[in-house]
Short mmCIF file of C-alpha atoms in Angstrom, two decimals:
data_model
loop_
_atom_site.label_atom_id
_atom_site.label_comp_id
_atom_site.label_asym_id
_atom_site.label_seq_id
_atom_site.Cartn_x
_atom_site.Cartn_y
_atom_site.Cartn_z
CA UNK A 1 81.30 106.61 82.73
CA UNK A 2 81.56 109.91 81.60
CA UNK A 3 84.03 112.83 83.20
CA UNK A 4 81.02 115.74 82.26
CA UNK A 5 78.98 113.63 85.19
CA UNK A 6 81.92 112.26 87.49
CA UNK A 7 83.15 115.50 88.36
CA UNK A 8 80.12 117.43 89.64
CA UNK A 9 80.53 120.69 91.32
CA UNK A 10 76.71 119.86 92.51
CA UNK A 11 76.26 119.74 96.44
CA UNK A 12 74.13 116.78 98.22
CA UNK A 13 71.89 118.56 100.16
CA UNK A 14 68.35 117.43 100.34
CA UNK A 15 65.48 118.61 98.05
CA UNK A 16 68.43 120.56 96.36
CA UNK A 17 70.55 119.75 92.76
CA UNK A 18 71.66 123.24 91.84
CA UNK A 19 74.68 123.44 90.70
CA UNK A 20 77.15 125.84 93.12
CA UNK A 21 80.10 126.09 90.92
CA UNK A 22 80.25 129.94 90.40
CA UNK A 23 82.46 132.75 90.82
CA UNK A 24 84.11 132.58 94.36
CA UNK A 25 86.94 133.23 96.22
CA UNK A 26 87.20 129.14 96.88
CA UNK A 27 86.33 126.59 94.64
CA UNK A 28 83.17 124.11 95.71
CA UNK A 29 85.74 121.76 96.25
CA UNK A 30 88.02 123.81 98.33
CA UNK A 31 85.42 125.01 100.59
CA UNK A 32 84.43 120.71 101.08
CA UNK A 33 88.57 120.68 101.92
CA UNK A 34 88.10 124.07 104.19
CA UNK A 35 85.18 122.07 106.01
CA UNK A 36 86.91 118.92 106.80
CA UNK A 37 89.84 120.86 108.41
CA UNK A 38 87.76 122.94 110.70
CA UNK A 39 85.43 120.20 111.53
CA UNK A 40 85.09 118.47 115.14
CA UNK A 41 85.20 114.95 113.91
CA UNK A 42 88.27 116.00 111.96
CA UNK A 43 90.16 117.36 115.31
CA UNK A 44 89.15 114.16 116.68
CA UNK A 45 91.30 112.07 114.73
CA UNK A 46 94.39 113.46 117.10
CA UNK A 47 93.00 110.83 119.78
CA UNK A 48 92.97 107.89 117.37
CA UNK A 49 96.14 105.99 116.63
CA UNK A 50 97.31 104.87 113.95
CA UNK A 51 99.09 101.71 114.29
CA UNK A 52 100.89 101.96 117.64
CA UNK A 53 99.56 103.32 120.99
CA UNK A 54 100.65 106.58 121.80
CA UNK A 55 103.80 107.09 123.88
CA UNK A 56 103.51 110.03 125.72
CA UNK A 57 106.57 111.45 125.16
CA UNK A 58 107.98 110.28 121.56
CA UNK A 59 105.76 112.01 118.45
CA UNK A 60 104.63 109.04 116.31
CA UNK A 61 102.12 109.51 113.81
CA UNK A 62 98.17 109.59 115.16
CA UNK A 63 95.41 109.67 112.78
CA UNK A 64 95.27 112.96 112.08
CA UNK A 65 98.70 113.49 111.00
CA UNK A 66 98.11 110.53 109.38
CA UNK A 67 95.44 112.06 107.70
CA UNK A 68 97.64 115.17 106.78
CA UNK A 69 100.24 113.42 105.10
CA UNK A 70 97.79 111.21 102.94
CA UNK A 71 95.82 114.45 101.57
CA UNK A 72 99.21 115.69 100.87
CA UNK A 73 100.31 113.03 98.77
CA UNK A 74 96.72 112.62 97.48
CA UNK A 75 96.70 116.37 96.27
CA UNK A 76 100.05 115.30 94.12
CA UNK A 77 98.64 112.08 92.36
CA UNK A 78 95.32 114.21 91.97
CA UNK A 79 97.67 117.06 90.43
CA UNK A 80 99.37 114.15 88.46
CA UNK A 81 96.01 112.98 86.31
CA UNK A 82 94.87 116.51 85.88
CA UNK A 83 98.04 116.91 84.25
CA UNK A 84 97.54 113.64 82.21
CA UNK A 85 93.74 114.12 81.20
CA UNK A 86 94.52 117.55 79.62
CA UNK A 87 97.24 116.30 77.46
CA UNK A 88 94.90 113.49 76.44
CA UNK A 89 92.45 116.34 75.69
CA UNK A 90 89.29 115.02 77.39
CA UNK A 91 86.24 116.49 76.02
CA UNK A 92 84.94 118.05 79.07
CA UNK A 93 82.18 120.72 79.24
CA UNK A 94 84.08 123.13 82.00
CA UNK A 95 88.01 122.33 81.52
CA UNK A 96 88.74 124.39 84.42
CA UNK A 97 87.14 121.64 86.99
CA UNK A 98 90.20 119.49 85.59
CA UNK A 99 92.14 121.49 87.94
CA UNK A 100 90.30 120.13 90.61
CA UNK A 101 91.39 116.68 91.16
CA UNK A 102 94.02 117.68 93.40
CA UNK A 103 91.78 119.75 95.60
CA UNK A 104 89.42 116.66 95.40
CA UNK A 105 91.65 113.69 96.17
CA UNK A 106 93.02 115.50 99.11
CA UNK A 107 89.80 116.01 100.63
CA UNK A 108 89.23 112.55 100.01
CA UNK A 109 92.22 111.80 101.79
CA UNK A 110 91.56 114.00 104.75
CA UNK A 111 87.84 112.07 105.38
CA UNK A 112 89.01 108.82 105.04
CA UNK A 113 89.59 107.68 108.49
CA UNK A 114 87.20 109.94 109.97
CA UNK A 115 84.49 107.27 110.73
CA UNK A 116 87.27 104.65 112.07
CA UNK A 117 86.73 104.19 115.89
CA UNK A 118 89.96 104.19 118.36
CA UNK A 119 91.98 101.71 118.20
CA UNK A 120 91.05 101.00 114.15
CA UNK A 121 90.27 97.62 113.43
CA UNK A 122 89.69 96.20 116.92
CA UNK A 123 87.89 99.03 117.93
CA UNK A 124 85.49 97.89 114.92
CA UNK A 125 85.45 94.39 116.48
CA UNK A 126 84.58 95.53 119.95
CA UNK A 127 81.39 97.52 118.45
CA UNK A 128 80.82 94.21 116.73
CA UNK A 129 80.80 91.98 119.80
CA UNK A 130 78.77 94.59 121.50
CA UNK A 131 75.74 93.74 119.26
CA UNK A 132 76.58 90.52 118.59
CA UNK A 133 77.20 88.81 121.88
CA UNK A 134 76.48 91.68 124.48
CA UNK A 135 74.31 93.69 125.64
CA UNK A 136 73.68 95.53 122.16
CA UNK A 137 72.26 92.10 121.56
CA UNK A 138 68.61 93.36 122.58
CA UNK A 139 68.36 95.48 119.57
CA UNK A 140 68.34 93.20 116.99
CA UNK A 141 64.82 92.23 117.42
CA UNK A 142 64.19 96.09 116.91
CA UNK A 143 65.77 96.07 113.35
CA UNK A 144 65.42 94.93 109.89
CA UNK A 145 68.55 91.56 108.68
CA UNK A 146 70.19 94.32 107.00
CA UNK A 147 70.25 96.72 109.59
CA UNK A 148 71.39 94.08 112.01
CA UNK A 149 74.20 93.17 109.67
CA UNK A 150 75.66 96.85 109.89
CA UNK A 151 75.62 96.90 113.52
CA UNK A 152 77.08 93.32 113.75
CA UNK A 153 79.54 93.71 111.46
CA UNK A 154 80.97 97.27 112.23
CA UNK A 155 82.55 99.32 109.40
CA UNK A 156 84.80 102.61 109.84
CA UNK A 157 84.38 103.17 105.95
CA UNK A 158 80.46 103.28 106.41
CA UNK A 159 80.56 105.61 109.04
CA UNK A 160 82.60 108.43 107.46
CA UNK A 161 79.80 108.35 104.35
CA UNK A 162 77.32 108.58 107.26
CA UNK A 163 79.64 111.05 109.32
CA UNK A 164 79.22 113.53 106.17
CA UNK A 165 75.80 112.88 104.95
CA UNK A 166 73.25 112.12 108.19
CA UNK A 167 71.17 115.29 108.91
CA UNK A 168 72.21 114.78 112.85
CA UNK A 169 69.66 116.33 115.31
CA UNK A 170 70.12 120.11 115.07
CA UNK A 171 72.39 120.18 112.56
CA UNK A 172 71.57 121.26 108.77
CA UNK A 173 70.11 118.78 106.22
CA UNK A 174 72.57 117.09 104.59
CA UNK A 175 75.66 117.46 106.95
CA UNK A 176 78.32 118.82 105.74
CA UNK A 177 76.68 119.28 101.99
CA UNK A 178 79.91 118.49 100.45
CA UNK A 179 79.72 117.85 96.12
CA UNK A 180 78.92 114.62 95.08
CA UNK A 181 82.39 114.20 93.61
CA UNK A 182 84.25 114.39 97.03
CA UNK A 183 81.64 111.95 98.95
CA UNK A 184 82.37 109.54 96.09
CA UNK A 185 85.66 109.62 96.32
CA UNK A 186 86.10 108.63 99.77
CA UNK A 187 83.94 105.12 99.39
CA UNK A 188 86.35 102.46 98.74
CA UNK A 189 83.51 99.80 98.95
CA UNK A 190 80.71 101.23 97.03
CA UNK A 191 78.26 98.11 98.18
CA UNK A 192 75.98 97.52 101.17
CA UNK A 193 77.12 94.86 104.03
CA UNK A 194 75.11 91.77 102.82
CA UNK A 195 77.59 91.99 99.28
CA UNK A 196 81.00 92.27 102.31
CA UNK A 197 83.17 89.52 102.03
CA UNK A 198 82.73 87.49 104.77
CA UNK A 199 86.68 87.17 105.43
CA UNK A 200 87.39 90.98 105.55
CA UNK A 201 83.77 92.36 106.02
CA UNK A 202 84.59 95.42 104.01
CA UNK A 203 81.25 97.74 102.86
CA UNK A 204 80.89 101.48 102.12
CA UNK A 205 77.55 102.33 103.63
CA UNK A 206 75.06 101.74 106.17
CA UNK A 207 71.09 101.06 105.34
CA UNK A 208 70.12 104.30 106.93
CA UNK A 209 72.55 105.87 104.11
CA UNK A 210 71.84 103.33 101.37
CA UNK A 211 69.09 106.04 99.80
CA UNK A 212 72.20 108.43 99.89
CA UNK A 213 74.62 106.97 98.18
CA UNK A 214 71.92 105.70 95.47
CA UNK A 215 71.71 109.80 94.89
CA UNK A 216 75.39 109.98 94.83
CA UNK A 217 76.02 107.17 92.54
CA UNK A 218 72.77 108.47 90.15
CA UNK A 219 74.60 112.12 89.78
CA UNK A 220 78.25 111.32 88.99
CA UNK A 221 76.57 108.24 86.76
CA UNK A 222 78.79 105.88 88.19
CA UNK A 223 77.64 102.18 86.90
CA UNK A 224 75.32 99.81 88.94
CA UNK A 225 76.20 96.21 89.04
CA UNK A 226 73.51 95.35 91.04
CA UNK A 227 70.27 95.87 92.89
CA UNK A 228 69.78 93.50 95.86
CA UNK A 229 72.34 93.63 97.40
CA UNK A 230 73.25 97.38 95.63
CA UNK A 231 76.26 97.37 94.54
CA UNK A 232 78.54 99.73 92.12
CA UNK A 233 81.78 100.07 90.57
CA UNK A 234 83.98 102.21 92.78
CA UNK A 235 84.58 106.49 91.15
CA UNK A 236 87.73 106.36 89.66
CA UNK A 237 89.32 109.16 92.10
CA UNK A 238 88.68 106.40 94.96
CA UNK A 239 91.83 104.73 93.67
CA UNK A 240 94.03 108.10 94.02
CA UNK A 241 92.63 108.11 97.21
CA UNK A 242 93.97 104.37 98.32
CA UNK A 243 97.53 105.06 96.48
CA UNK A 244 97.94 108.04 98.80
CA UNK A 245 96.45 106.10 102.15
CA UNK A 246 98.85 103.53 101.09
CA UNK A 247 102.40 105.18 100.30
CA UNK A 248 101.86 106.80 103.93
CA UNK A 249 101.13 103.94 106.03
CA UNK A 250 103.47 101.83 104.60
CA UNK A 251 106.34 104.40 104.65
CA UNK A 252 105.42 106.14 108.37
CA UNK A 253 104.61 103.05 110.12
CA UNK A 254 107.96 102.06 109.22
CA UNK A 255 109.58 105.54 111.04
CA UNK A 256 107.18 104.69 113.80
CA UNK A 257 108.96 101.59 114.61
CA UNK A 258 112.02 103.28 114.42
CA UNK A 259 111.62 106.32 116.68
CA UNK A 260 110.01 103.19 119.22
CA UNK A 261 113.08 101.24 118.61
CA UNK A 262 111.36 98.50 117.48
CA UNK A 263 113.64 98.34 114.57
CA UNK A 264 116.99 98.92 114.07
CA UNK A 265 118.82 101.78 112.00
CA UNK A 266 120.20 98.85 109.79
CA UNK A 267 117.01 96.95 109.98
CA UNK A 268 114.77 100.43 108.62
CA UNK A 269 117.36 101.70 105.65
CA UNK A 270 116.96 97.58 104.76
CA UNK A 271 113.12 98.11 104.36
CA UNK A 272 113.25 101.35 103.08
CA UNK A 273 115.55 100.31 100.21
CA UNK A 274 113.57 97.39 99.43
CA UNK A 275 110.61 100.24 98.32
CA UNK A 276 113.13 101.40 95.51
CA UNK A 277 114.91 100.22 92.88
CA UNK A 278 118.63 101.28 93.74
CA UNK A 279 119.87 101.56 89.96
CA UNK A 280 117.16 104.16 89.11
CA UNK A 281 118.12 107.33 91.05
CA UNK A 282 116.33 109.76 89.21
CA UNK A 283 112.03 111.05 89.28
CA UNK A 284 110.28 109.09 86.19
CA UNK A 285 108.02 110.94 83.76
CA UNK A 286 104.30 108.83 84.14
CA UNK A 287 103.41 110.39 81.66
CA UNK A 288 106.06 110.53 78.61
CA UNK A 289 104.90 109.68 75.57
CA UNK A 290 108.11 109.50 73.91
CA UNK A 291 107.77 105.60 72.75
CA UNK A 292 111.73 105.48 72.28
CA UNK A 293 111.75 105.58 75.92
CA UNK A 294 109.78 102.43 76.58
CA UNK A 295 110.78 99.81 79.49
CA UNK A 296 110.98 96.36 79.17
CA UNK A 297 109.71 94.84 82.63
CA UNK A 298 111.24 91.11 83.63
CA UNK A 299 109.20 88.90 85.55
CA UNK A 300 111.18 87.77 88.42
CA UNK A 301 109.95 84.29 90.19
CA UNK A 302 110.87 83.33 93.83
CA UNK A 303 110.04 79.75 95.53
CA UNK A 304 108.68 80.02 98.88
CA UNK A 305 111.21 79.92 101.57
CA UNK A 306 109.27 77.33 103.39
CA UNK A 307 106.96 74.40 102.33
CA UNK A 308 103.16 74.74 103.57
CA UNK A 309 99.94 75.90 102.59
CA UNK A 310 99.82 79.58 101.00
CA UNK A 311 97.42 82.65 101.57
CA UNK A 312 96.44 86.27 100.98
CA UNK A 313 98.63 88.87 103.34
CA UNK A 314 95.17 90.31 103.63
CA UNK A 315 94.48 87.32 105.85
CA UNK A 316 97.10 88.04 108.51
CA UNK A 317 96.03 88.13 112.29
CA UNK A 318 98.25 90.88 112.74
CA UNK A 319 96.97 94.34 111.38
CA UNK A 320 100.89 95.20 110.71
CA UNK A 321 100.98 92.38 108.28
CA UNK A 322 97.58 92.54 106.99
CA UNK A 323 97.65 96.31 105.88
CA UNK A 324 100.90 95.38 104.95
CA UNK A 325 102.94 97.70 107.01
CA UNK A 326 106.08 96.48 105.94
CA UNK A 327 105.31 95.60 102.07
CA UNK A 328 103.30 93.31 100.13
CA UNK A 329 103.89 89.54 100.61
CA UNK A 330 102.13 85.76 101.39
CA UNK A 331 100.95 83.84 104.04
CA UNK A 332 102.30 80.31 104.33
CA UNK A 333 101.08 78.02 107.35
CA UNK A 334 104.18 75.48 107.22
CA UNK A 335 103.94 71.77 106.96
CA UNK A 336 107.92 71.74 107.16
CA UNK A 337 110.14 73.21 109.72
CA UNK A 338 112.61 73.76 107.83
CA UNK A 339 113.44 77.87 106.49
CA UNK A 340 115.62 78.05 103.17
CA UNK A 341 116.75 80.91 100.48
CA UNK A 342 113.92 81.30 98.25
CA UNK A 343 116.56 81.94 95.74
CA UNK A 344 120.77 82.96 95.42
CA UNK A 345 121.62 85.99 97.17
CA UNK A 346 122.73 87.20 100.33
CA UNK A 347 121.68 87.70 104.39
CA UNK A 348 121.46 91.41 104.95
CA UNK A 349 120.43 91.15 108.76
CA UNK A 350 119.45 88.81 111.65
CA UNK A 351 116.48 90.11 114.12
CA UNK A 352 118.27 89.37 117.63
CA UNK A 353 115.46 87.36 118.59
CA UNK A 354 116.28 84.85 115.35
CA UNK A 355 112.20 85.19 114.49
CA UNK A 356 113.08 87.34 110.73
CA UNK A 357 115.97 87.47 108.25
CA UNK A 358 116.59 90.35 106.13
CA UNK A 359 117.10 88.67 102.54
CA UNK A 360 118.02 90.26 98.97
CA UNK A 361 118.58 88.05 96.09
CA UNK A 362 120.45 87.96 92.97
CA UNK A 363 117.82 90.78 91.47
CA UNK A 364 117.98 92.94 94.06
CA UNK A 365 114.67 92.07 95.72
CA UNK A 366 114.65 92.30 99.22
CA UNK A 367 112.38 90.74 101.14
CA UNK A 368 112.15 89.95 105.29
CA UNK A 369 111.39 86.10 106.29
CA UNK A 370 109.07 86.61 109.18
CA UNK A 371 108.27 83.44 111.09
CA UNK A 372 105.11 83.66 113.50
CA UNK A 373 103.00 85.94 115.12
CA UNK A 374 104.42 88.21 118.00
CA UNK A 375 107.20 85.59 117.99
CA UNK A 376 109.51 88.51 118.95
CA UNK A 377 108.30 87.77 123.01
CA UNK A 378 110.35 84.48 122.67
CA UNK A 379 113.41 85.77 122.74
CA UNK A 380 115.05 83.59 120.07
CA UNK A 381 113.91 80.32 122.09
CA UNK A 382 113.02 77.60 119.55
CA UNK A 383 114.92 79.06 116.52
CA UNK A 384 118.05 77.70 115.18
CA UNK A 385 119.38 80.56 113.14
CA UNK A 386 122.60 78.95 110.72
CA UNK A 387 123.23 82.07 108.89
CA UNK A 388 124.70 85.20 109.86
CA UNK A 389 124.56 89.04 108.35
CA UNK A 390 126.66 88.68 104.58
CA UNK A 391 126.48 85.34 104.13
CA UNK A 392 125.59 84.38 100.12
CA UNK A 393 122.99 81.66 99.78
CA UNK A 394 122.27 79.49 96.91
CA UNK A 395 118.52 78.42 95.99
CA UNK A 396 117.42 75.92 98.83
CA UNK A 397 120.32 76.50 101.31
CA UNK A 398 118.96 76.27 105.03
CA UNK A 399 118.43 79.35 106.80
CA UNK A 400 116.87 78.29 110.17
CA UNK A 401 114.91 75.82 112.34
#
C-alpha cells in the first residue's frame, strides 16, 4: 500500500471523486472532525455508558466523554507518526497532508462508538435475540443469508460505517461525505459478517454498505484478501485508532471504579502502577535513532497460579475482563482448587471479600489473581485466604482455597 493513495483528501459522496483538498480556512479533514462534533448521533453518545450505569449524582465517564478523551489521545499518536514519517522522508506527492494524521486519527476516535447501541455489548445481544428468537424473527424470510446474518448477529462497528455513509431519507447522498481516509480509519474489521469469528462475531460492515466500503477500500488502495466473503487488510491509521480506544478504557474504567468505590485507594494506585515500569520515570523518545541508546528487553515467564485448562481474556463472560478493563491476562477454568504464587514475590493487597489478591513478583510485575465471576456477591464465603497484605511468597506457596 502506498501513502499517495491511503491518505486521500477525496470525499465519498456518490457519483462524485473530485478531489476537495484546496485552499480553506479548515482542512477536509478538519471539517470531517467539525462534523462529528456537531452531529446528533454524536450528542447522543452522552446517553450511552460506558462500562458502568450511570449514577445520577457521581460523574463517571459516558460514551461521549469517552469519546473525547480517545480523539484526544488519538490526535497525539496521530501527531506522533506524522512526526516519524517525515524524518523517514516518505515520498509523498502533497507533504503537507502528513500533517494530517492527527486531525485524522482523532476523528477516527470521535466515530468509533457512534454506532454502539446502549448498554454496548448486551445492547448488541438484545438486537440479536430480537431477530433471532423474537418477533424480528418474521423478517428473515424477507432477506437474503447475508442480510439475515447482520441482523442476527448485531454489530456496533457496522453501524457507525453505515451511520456515516447511508443516504437516510431526506438527508444528502452520502451522509456525512466525510474523505475516504477518515471512514477507513474507523473500521477495525474491514470484512463482511459471514468472514466474523463465530466466538466474538466481530465485522465492519453491513450488506446494504458492502458496495461502500468496496469504494472506500478501491480509493485508498488498501489490499483485498478476498472476494466471497470480502475481506481486506485493515488502513494502517485503524491501529492508532485502537491504541487510543484502548489507553482510555483501560485507564478511566479504572477511576470509574474508584469514584464508585468499587475499589480501594490502595487497590487503584496497585493497578495503576502495574501500567508502568517504576524504574523508568522519565517520557521515552519512539522515535530516537541514536543506536547507542538501544534496550535490551528480558523475557520474563510466570506459571499459572492455578492448574486447569487455559484461554483467551477475549473469552471472558464479563465485558470488564474481556475488554480487559483492568489489563491484559488468561483465562484458566481450574481442575485444582488449590491458588499458589505464580512465582517469588510479595502480597500487595487482599479484596475483603477474599475473591482477588494483589500480587508483584520478583520483576516487578504486578498482576491481580481474580477467582470467578461476580464472586464479589459472596462475601468471602467459600474462600480460604492464608496470606495477608506483605507477605513474600516463594514459587508454588499456597495462596488460597
Amino acid at each position: 500500500m502506498d501513502w499517495n493513495q491511503l491518505l486521500s483528501a477525496h470525499r465519498y459522496h456518490p457519483g462524485s471523486t473530485t478531489s476537495l483538498f484546496h485552499s480553506h480556512d479548515r482542512s477536509q479533514f478538519q471539517r470531517d472532525y467539525d462534523r462529528l462534533i456537531f452531529s446528533s448521533p454524536f450528542r447522543r453518545l452522552q446517553n450511552k455508558t460506558q462500562v458502568f450505569p450511570l449514577p445520577g449524582n457521581i460523574f463517571v465517564h459516558n460514551r461521549l466523554t469517552h469519546s473525547l478523551e480517545v480523539a484526544s489521545v488519538g490526535r497525539s499518536l496521530g501527531n506522533k507518526v506524522s512526526q516519524f514519517l517525515k524524518q523517514q522522508q516518505v515520498e509523498i506527492e502533497n507533504p503537507e497532508i502528513l500533517e494530517e494524521i492527527g486531525t485524522i486519527v482523532s476523528t477516527g476516535c470521535l466515530a468509533h462508538d457512534l454506532g454502539n447501541p446502549p448498554f454496548g455489548h448486551s445492547g448488541e445481544e438484545a438486537i440479536s435475540y430480537f431477530f433471532s428468537e423474537g418477533e424480528g424473527l418474521y423478517f428473515k424470510k424477507l432477506l437474503s443469508d447475508e442480510e439475515w446474518n447482520d441482523l442476527s448477529h448485531f454489530e456496533g462497528n457496522a453501524n457507525t460505517f453505515r451511520l456515516l455513509t447511508h443516504s437516510f431519507n431526506g438527508r444528502r447522498p452520502g451522509g456525512y461525505t466525510m474523505t475516504y481516509t477518515t471512514l477507513a480509519s474507523i473500521v477495525k474489521y474491514p470484512f463482511e459478517s459471514t468472514k466474523a469469528n463465530p466466538k466474538g462475531f466481530k465485522y465492519g460492515f453491513f450488506q446494504s454498505e458492502k458496495d461502500i466500503f468496496r469504494q472506500v477500500a478501491g480509493e485508498l488502495g488498501i489490499r483485498q484478501l478476498g472476494d466471497h466473503p470480502l475481506q481486506y487488510v485493515r488502513h494502517p491509521l485503524v491501529y492508532l485508532v485502537e491504541a487510543a480506544d484502548d489507553i482510555c478504557y483501560q485507564i478511566m474504567d479504572i477511576e470509574d471504579s474508584h469514584k464508585l468505590r468499587i475499589l480501594s485507594y490502595d487497590e487503584t494506585v496497585a493497578i495503576l502502577e502495574s501500567f508502568y515500569d517504576k524504574n523508568e520515570d522519565k517520557e521515552d523518545d519512539i522515535f530516537n535513532e541514536d543506536k547507542d541508546k538501544k534496550k535490551i528487553v528480558k523475557s520474563i515467564v510466570i506459571s499459572s497460579p492455578i492448574t486447569g485448562i487455559s484461554a483467551n481474556l477475549d473469552t471472558a463472560a464479563d465485558e470488564a475482563f474481556a475488554s480487559r478493563m483492568m489489563g491484559d491476562g488468561a483465562i484458566v477454568t481450574p481442575t485444582d482448587e488449590i491458588v499458589v504464587a505464580p512465582d517469588d514475590g510479595e502480597i500487595i493487597f487482599v479484596f475483603d471479600t477474599k475473591h482477588a489478591v494483589g500480587f508483584t513478583t520478583k520483576d516487578g510485575i504486578s498482576m491481580i489473581i481474580h477467582i470467578g465471576i461476580d464472586t464479589v456477591k459472596l462475601g468471602g464465603q467459600g474462600f480460604s485466604v492464608l496470606v495477608k497484605a506483605g507477605d513474600k511468597m516463594k514459587k508454588g506457596d499456597t495462596i488460597m482455597k
